[in-house]
Short mmCIF file of C-alpha atoms and ligand atoms in Angstrom, two decimals:
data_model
loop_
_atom_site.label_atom_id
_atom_site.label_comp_id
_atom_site.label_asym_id
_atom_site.label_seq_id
_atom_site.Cartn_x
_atom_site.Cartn_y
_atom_site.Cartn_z
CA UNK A 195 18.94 -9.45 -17.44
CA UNK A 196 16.22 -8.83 -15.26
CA UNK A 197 13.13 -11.24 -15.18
CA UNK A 198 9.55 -9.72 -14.65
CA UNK A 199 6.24 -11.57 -14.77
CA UNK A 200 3.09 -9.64 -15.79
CA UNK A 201 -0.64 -10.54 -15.01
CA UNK A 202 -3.43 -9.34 -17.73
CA UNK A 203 -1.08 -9.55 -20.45
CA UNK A 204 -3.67 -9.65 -22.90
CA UNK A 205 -4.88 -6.45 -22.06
CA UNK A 206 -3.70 -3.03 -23.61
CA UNK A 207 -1.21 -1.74 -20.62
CA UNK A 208 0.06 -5.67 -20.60
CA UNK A 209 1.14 -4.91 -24.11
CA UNK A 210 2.13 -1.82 -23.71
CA UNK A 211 4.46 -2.78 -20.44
CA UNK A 212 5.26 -5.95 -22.31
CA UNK A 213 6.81 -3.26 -25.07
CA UNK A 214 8.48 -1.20 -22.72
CA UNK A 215 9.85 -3.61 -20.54
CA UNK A 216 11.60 -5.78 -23.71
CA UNK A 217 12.80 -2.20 -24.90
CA UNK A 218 14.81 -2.48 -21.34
CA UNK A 219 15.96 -5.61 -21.79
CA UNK A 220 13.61 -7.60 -19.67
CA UNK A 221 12.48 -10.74 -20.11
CA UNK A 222 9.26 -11.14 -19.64
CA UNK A 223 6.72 -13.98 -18.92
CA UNK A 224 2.86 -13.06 -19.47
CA UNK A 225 0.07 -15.07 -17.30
CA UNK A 226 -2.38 -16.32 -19.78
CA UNK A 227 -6.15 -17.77 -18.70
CA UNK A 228 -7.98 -20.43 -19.83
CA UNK A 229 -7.38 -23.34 -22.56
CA UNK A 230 -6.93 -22.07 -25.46
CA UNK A 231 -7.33 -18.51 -24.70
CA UNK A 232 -8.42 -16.60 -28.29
CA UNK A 233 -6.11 -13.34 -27.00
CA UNK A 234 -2.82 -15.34 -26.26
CA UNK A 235 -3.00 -14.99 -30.61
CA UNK A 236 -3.05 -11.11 -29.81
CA UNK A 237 -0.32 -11.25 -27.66
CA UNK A 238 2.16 -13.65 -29.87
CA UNK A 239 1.77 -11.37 -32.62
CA UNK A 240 2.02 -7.84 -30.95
CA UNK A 241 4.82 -8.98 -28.93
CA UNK A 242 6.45 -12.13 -29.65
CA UNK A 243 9.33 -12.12 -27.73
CA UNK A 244 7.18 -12.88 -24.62
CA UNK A 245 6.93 -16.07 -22.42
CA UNK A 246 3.80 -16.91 -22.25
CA UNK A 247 2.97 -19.39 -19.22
CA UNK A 248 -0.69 -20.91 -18.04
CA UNK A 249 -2.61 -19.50 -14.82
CA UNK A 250 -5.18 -17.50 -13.23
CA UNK A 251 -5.14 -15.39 -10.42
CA UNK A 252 -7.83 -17.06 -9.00
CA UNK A 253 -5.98 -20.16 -8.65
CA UNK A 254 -2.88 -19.73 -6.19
CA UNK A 255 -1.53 -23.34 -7.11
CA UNK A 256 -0.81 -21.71 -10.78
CA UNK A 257 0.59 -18.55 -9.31
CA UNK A 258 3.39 -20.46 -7.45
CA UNK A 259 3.87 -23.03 -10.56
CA UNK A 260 4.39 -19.68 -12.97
CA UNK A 261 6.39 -18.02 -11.00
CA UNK A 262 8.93 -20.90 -10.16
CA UNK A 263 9.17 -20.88 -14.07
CA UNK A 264 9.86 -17.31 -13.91
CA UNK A 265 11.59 -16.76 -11.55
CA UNK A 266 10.70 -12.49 -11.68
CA UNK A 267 12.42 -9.65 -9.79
CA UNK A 268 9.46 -7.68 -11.13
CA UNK A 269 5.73 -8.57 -10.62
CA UNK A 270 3.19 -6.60 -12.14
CA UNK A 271 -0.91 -7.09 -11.12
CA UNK A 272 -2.72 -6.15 -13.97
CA UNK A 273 -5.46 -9.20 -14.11
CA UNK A 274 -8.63 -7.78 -13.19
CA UNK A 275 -12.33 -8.21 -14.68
CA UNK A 276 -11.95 -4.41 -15.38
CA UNK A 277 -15.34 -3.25 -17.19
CA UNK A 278 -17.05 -1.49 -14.08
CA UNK A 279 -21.10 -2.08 -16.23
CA UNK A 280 -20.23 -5.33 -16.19
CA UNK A 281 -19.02 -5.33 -12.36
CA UNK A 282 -22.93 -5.13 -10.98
CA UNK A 283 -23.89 -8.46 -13.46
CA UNK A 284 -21.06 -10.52 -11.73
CA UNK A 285 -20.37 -9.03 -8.50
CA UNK A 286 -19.19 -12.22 -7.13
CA UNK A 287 -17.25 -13.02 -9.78
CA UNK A 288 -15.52 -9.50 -10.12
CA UNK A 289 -14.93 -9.91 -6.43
CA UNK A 290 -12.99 -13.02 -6.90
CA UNK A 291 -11.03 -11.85 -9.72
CA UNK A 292 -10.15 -8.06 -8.76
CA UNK A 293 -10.26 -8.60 -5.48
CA UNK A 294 -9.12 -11.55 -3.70
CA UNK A 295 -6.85 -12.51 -7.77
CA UNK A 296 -4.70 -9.43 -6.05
CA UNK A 297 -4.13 -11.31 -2.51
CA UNK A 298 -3.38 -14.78 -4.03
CA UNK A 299 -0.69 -12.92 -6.34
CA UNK A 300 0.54 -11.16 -3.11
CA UNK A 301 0.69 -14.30 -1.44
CA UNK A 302 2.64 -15.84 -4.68
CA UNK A 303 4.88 -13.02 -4.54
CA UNK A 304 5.46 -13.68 -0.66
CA UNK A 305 6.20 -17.16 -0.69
CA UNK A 306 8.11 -17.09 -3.53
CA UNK A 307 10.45 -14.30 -2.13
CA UNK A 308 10.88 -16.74 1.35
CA UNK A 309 13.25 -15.13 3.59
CA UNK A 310 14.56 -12.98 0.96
CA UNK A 311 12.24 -10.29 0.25
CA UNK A 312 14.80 -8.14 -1.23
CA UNK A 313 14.12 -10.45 -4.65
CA UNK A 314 10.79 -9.21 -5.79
CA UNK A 315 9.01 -5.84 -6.14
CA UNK A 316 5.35 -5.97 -6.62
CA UNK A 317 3.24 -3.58 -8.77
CA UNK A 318 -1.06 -3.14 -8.18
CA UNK A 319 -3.15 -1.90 -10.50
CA UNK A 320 -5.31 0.19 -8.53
CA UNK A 321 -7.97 2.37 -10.43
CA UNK A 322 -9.43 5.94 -9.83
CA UNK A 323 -12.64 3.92 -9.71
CA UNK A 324 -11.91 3.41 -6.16
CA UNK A 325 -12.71 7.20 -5.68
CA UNK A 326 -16.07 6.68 -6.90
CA UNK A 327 -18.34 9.86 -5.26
CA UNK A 328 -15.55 11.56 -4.71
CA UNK A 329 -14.59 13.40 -1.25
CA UNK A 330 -11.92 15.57 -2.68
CA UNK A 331 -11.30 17.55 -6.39
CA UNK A 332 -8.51 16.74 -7.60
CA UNK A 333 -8.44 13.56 -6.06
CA UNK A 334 -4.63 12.70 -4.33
CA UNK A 335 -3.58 9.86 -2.71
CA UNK A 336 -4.70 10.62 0.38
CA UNK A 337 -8.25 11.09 -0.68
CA UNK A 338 -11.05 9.03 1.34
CA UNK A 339 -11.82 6.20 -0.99
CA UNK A 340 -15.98 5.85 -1.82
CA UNK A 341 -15.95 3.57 -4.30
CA UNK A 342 -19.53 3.46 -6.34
CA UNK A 343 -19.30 -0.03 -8.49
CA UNK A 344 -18.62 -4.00 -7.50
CA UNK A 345 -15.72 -3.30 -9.69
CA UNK A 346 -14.18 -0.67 -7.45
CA UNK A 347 -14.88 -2.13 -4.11
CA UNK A 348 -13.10 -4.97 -5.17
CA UNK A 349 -10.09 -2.13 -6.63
CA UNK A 350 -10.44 -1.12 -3.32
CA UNK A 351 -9.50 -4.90 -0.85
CA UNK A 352 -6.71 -5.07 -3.61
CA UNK A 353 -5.43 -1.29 -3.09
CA UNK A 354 -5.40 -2.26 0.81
CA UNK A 355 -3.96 -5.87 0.63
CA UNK A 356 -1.27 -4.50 -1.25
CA UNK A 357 -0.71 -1.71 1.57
CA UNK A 358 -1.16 -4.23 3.99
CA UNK A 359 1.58 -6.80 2.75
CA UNK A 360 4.20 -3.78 2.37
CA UNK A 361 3.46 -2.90 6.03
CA UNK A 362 3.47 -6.51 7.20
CA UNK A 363 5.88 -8.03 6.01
CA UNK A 364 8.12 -5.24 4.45
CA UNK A 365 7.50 -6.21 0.72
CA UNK A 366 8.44 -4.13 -1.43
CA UNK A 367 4.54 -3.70 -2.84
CA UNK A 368 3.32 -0.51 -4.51
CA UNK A 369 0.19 0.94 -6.08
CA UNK A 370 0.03 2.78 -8.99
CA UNK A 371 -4.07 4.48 -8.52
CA UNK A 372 -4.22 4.93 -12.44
CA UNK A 373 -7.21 7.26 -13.43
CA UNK A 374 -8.70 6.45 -16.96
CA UNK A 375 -6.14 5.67 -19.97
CA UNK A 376 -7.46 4.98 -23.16
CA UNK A 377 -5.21 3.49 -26.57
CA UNK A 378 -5.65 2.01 -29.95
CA UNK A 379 -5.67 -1.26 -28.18
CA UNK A 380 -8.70 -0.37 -25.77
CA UNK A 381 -11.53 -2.93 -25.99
CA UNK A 382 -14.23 -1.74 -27.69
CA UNK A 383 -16.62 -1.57 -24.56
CA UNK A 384 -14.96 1.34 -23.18
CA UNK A 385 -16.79 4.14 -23.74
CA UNK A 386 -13.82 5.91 -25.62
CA UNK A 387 -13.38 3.33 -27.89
CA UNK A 388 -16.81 2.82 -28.36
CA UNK A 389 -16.94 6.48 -29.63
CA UNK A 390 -14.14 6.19 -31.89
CA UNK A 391 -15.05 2.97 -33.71
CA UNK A 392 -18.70 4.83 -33.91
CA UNK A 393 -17.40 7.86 -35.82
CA UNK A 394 -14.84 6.32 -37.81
CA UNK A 395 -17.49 3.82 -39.43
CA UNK A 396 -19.94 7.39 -39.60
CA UNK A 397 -17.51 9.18 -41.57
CA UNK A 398 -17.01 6.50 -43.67
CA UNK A 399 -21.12 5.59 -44.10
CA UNK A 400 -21.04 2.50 -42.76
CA UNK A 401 -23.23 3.51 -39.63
CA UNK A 402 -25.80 6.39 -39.11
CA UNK A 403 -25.41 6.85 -35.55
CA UNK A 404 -24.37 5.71 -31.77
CA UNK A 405 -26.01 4.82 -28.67
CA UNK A 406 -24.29 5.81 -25.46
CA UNK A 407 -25.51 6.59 -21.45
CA UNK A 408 -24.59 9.51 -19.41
CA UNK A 409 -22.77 11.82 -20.96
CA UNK A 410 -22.24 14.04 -18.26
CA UNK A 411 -19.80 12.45 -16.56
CA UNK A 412 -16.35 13.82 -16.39
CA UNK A 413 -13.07 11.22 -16.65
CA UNK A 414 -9.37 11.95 -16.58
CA UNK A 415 -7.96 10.77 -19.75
CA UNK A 416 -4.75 9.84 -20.51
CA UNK A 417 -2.57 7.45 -22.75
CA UNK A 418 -2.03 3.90 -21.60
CA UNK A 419 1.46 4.10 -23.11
CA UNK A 420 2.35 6.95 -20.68
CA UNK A 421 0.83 5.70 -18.22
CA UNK A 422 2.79 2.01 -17.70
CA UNK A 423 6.00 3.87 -17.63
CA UNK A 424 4.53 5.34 -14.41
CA UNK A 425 4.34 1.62 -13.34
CA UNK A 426 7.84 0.52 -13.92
CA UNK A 427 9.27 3.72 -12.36
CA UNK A 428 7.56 2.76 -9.16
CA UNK A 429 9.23 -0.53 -9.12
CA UNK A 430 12.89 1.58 -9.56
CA UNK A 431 12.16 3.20 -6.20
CA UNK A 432 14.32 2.47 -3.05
CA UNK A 433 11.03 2.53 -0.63
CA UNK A 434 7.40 0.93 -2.18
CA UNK A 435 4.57 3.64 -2.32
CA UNK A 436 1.61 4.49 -3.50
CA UNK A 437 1.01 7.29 -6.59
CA UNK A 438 -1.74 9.30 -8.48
CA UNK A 439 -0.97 8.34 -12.19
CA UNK A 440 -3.35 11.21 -14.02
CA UNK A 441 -2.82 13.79 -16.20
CA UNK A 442 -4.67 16.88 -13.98
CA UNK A 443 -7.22 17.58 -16.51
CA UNK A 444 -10.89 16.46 -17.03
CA UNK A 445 -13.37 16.36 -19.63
CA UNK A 446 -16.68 15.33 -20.39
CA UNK A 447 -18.41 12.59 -22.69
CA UNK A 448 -19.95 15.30 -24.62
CA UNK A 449 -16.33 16.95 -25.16
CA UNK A 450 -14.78 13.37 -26.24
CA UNK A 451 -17.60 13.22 -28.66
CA UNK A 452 -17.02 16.93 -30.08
CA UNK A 453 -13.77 16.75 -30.51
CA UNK A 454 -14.11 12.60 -32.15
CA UNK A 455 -16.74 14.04 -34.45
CA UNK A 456 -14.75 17.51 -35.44
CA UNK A 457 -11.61 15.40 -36.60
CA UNK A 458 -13.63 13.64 -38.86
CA UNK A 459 -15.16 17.05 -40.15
CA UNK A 460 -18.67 16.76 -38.29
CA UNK A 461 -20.04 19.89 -36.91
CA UNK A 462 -23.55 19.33 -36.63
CA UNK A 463 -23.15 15.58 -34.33
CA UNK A 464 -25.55 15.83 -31.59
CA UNK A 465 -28.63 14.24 -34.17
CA UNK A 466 -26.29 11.62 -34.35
CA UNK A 467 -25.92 10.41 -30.84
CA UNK A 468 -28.59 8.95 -28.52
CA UNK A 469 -29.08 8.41 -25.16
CA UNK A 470 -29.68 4.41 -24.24
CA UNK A 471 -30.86 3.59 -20.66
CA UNK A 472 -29.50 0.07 -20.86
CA UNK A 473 -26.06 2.19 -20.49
CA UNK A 474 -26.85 3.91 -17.49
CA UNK A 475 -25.24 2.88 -14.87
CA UNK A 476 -27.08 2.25 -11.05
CA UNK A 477 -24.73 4.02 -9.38
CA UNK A 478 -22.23 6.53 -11.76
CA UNK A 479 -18.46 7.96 -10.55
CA UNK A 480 -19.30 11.67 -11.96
CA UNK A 481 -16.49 13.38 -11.60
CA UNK A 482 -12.59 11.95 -12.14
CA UNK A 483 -9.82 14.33 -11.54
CA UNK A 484 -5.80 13.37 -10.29
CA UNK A 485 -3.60 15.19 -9.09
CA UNK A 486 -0.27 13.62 -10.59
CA UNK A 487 2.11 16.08 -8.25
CA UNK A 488 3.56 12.98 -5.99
CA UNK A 489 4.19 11.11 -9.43
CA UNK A 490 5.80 14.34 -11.13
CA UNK A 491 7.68 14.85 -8.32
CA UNK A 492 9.13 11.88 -6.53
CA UNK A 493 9.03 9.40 -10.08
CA UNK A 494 9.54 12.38 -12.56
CA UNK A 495 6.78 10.70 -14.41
CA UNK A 496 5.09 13.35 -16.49
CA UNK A 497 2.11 12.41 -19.19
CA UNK A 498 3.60 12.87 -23.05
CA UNK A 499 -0.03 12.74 -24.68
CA UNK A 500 -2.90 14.97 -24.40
CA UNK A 501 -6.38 14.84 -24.16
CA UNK A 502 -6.99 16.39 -27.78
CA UNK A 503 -4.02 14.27 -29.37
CA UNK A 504 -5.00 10.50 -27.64
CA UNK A 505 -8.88 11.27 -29.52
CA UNK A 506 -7.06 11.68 -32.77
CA UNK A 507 -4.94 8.97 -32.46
CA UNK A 508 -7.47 6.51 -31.56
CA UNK A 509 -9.69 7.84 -34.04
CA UNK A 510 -7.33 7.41 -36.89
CA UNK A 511 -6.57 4.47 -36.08
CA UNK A 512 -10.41 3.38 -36.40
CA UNK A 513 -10.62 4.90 -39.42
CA UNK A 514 -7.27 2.82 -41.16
CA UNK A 515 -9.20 -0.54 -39.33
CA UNK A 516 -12.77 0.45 -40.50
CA UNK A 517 -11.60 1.10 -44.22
CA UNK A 518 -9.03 -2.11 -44.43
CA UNK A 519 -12.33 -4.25 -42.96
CA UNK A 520 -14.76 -2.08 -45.29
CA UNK A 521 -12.39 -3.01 -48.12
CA UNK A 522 -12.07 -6.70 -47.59
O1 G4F B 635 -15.17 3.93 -20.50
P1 G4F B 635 -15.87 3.51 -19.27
O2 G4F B 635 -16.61 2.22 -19.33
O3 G4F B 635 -14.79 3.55 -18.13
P2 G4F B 635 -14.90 3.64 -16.53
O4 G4F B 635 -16.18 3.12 -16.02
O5 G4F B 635 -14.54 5.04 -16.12
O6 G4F B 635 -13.75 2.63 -16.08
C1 G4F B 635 -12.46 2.63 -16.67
O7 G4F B 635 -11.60 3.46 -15.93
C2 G4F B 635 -11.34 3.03 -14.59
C3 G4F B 635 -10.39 4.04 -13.97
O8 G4F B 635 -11.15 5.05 -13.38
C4 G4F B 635 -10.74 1.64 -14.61
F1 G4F B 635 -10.48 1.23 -13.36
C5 G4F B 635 -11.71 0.69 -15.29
O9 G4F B 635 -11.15 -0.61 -15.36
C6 G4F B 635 -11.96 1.19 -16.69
O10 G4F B 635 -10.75 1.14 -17.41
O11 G4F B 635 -16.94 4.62 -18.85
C7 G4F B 635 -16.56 5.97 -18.70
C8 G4F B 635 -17.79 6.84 -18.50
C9 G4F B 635 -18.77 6.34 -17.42
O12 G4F B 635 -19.19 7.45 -16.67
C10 G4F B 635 -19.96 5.79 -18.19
O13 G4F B 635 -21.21 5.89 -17.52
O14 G4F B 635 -18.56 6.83 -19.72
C11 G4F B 635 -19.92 6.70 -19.40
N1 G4F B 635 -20.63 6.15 -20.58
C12 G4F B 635 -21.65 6.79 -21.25
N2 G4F B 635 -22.09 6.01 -22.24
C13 G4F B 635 -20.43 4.95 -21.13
C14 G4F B 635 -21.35 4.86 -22.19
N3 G4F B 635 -19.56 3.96 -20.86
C15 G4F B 635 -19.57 2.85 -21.64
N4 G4F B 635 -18.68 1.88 -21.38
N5 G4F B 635 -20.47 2.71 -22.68
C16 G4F B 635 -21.39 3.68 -23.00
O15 G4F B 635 -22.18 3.54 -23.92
#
């Protein structure tokens, strides 16, 4: 049975991976924060059949106490202060987290694996954020990184670390640059989410409208379930690399909304929607577009869920939520 140990397990691509991996016949031990943490609940209940064991990534003394409980063959990064508004409010503290979390868990992951680094595979989270004004469309994974936010400069010392410790000291270390990918389970501060709890509780008159930013900007999104398969099939590779994990297809804010609002049968949306300039952002990542053809190619990864599809699912499921709350 093979052991893996997952960071931001309270997160929705921890419980997605969490559900994938136990599907294999892992076990699997979760990283959980703080005393008392209100999501380790979340996580019990979604899937139960994971360990859950005290740390932070912050703190390498936990790291190396977790993982001599674990004892994983698998390692996957996904800790990260990952809400890029937030990223310019606590740049340090994003820094510490998304950035130097991904060197102590490296360094974890090294000493851990001693002279035998054959017993470990590491996977990063990277993030298309790291692209930020972007110097190539589509962007591939040899695109100059320009990151934009706190959030992805810090993406980008963890994308490098993990590059650097594979070239080092021959770890088996890869990193999976993930464009946007959106679920059910997506906290309700993503704009996506945000969108889909707004119209759910509009179509069922329990709000009149929503308040968003820019709504020009252009993401990549694709289904978090898809999208941690990509992450495990990295780990199945003879040699560690580095892959795209995107779907090749963009759209705007204003097309999320349209096609949000048009499920729900709302034509006539735009009075509906306003524009906020507390969510502008100072500096915005305009344009998101992978190319997945590495990840198609060398992982035969290929994206199940499209664009049209994930808004409907995450819409519906708003709407079962906002009427079993509205009927409480
Ligand atoms: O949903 P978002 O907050 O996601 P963002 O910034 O693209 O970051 C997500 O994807 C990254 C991968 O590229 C991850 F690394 C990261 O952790 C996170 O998962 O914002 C998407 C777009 C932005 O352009 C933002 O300016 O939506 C725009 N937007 C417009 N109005 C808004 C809003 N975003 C949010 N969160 N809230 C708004 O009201």
């Amino acid at each position: 049975m093979k052991r893996a140990l997952i960071t931001g397990i309270t997160g929705q691509d921890g419980l997605y991976l969490s559900e994938l991996l136990l599907s294999k016949g892992y076990e699997v031990y979760g990283l959980i924060r703080g005393q008392n943490n209100p999501k380790a609940e979340l996580v019990r209940s979604v899937v139960p059949d994971v360990k859950l064991l005290n740390g932070d990534i912050t703190d390498l003394s936990s790291l190396i106490r977790a993982f001599s409980e674990a004892q994983p063959d698998e390692v996957y990064n996904l800790g990260a202060i990952s809400f890029v508004a937030y990223s310019w409010e606590n740049a340090r503290l994003t820094s510490d987290v998304t950035g130097i979390g991904v060197l102590n868990v490296l360094e974890a992951t090294r000493l851990y694996a001693g002279q035998d680094l054959s017993k470990v595979r590491f996977y990063q989270a990277s993030s298309s954020e790291m692209f930020g004004k972007v110097q190539d469309v589509p962007q591939r994974e040899s695109t100059l990184l320009w990151p934009r936010s706190p959030y992805g400069v810090a993406k980008v010392y963890g994308h490098y670390m993990t590059i650097n410790y594979r070239e080092s000291y021959g770890m088996h270390a890869s990193s999976g640059i993930l464009f946007n990918h959106e679920s059910p389970r997506r906290g309700p501060e993503f704009v996506t989410r945000k969108i889909t709890q707004a119209v759910a509780r509009i179509a069922l008159g329990l709000q009149d409208g929503i308040a968003l930013g820019n709504l020009d900007a252009k993401r990549d999104w694709g289904f978090a379930g898809d999208y941690v398969e990509a992450m495990w099939l990295m780990l199945q590779q003879e040699q560690a690399d580095d892959y795209v994990v995107a779907t090749g297809e963009t759209h705007s804010i204003r097309e999320f909304l349209e096609v949000a609002f048009a499920h729900v049968g709302i034509d006539d949306w735009e009075g509906k929607v306003t524009q906020d300039p507390r969510f502008f952002r100072p500096a915005e990542v305009d344009l998101l577009i992978g190319d997945p053809t590495k990840a198609r190619e060398q992982l035969g990864w290929q994206p199940k869920v499209g664009f049209d599809d994930l808004v409907r699912m995450m819409l519906d499921s708003d709407l079962a939520q906002q009427k079993e709350l509205a009927g409480r």
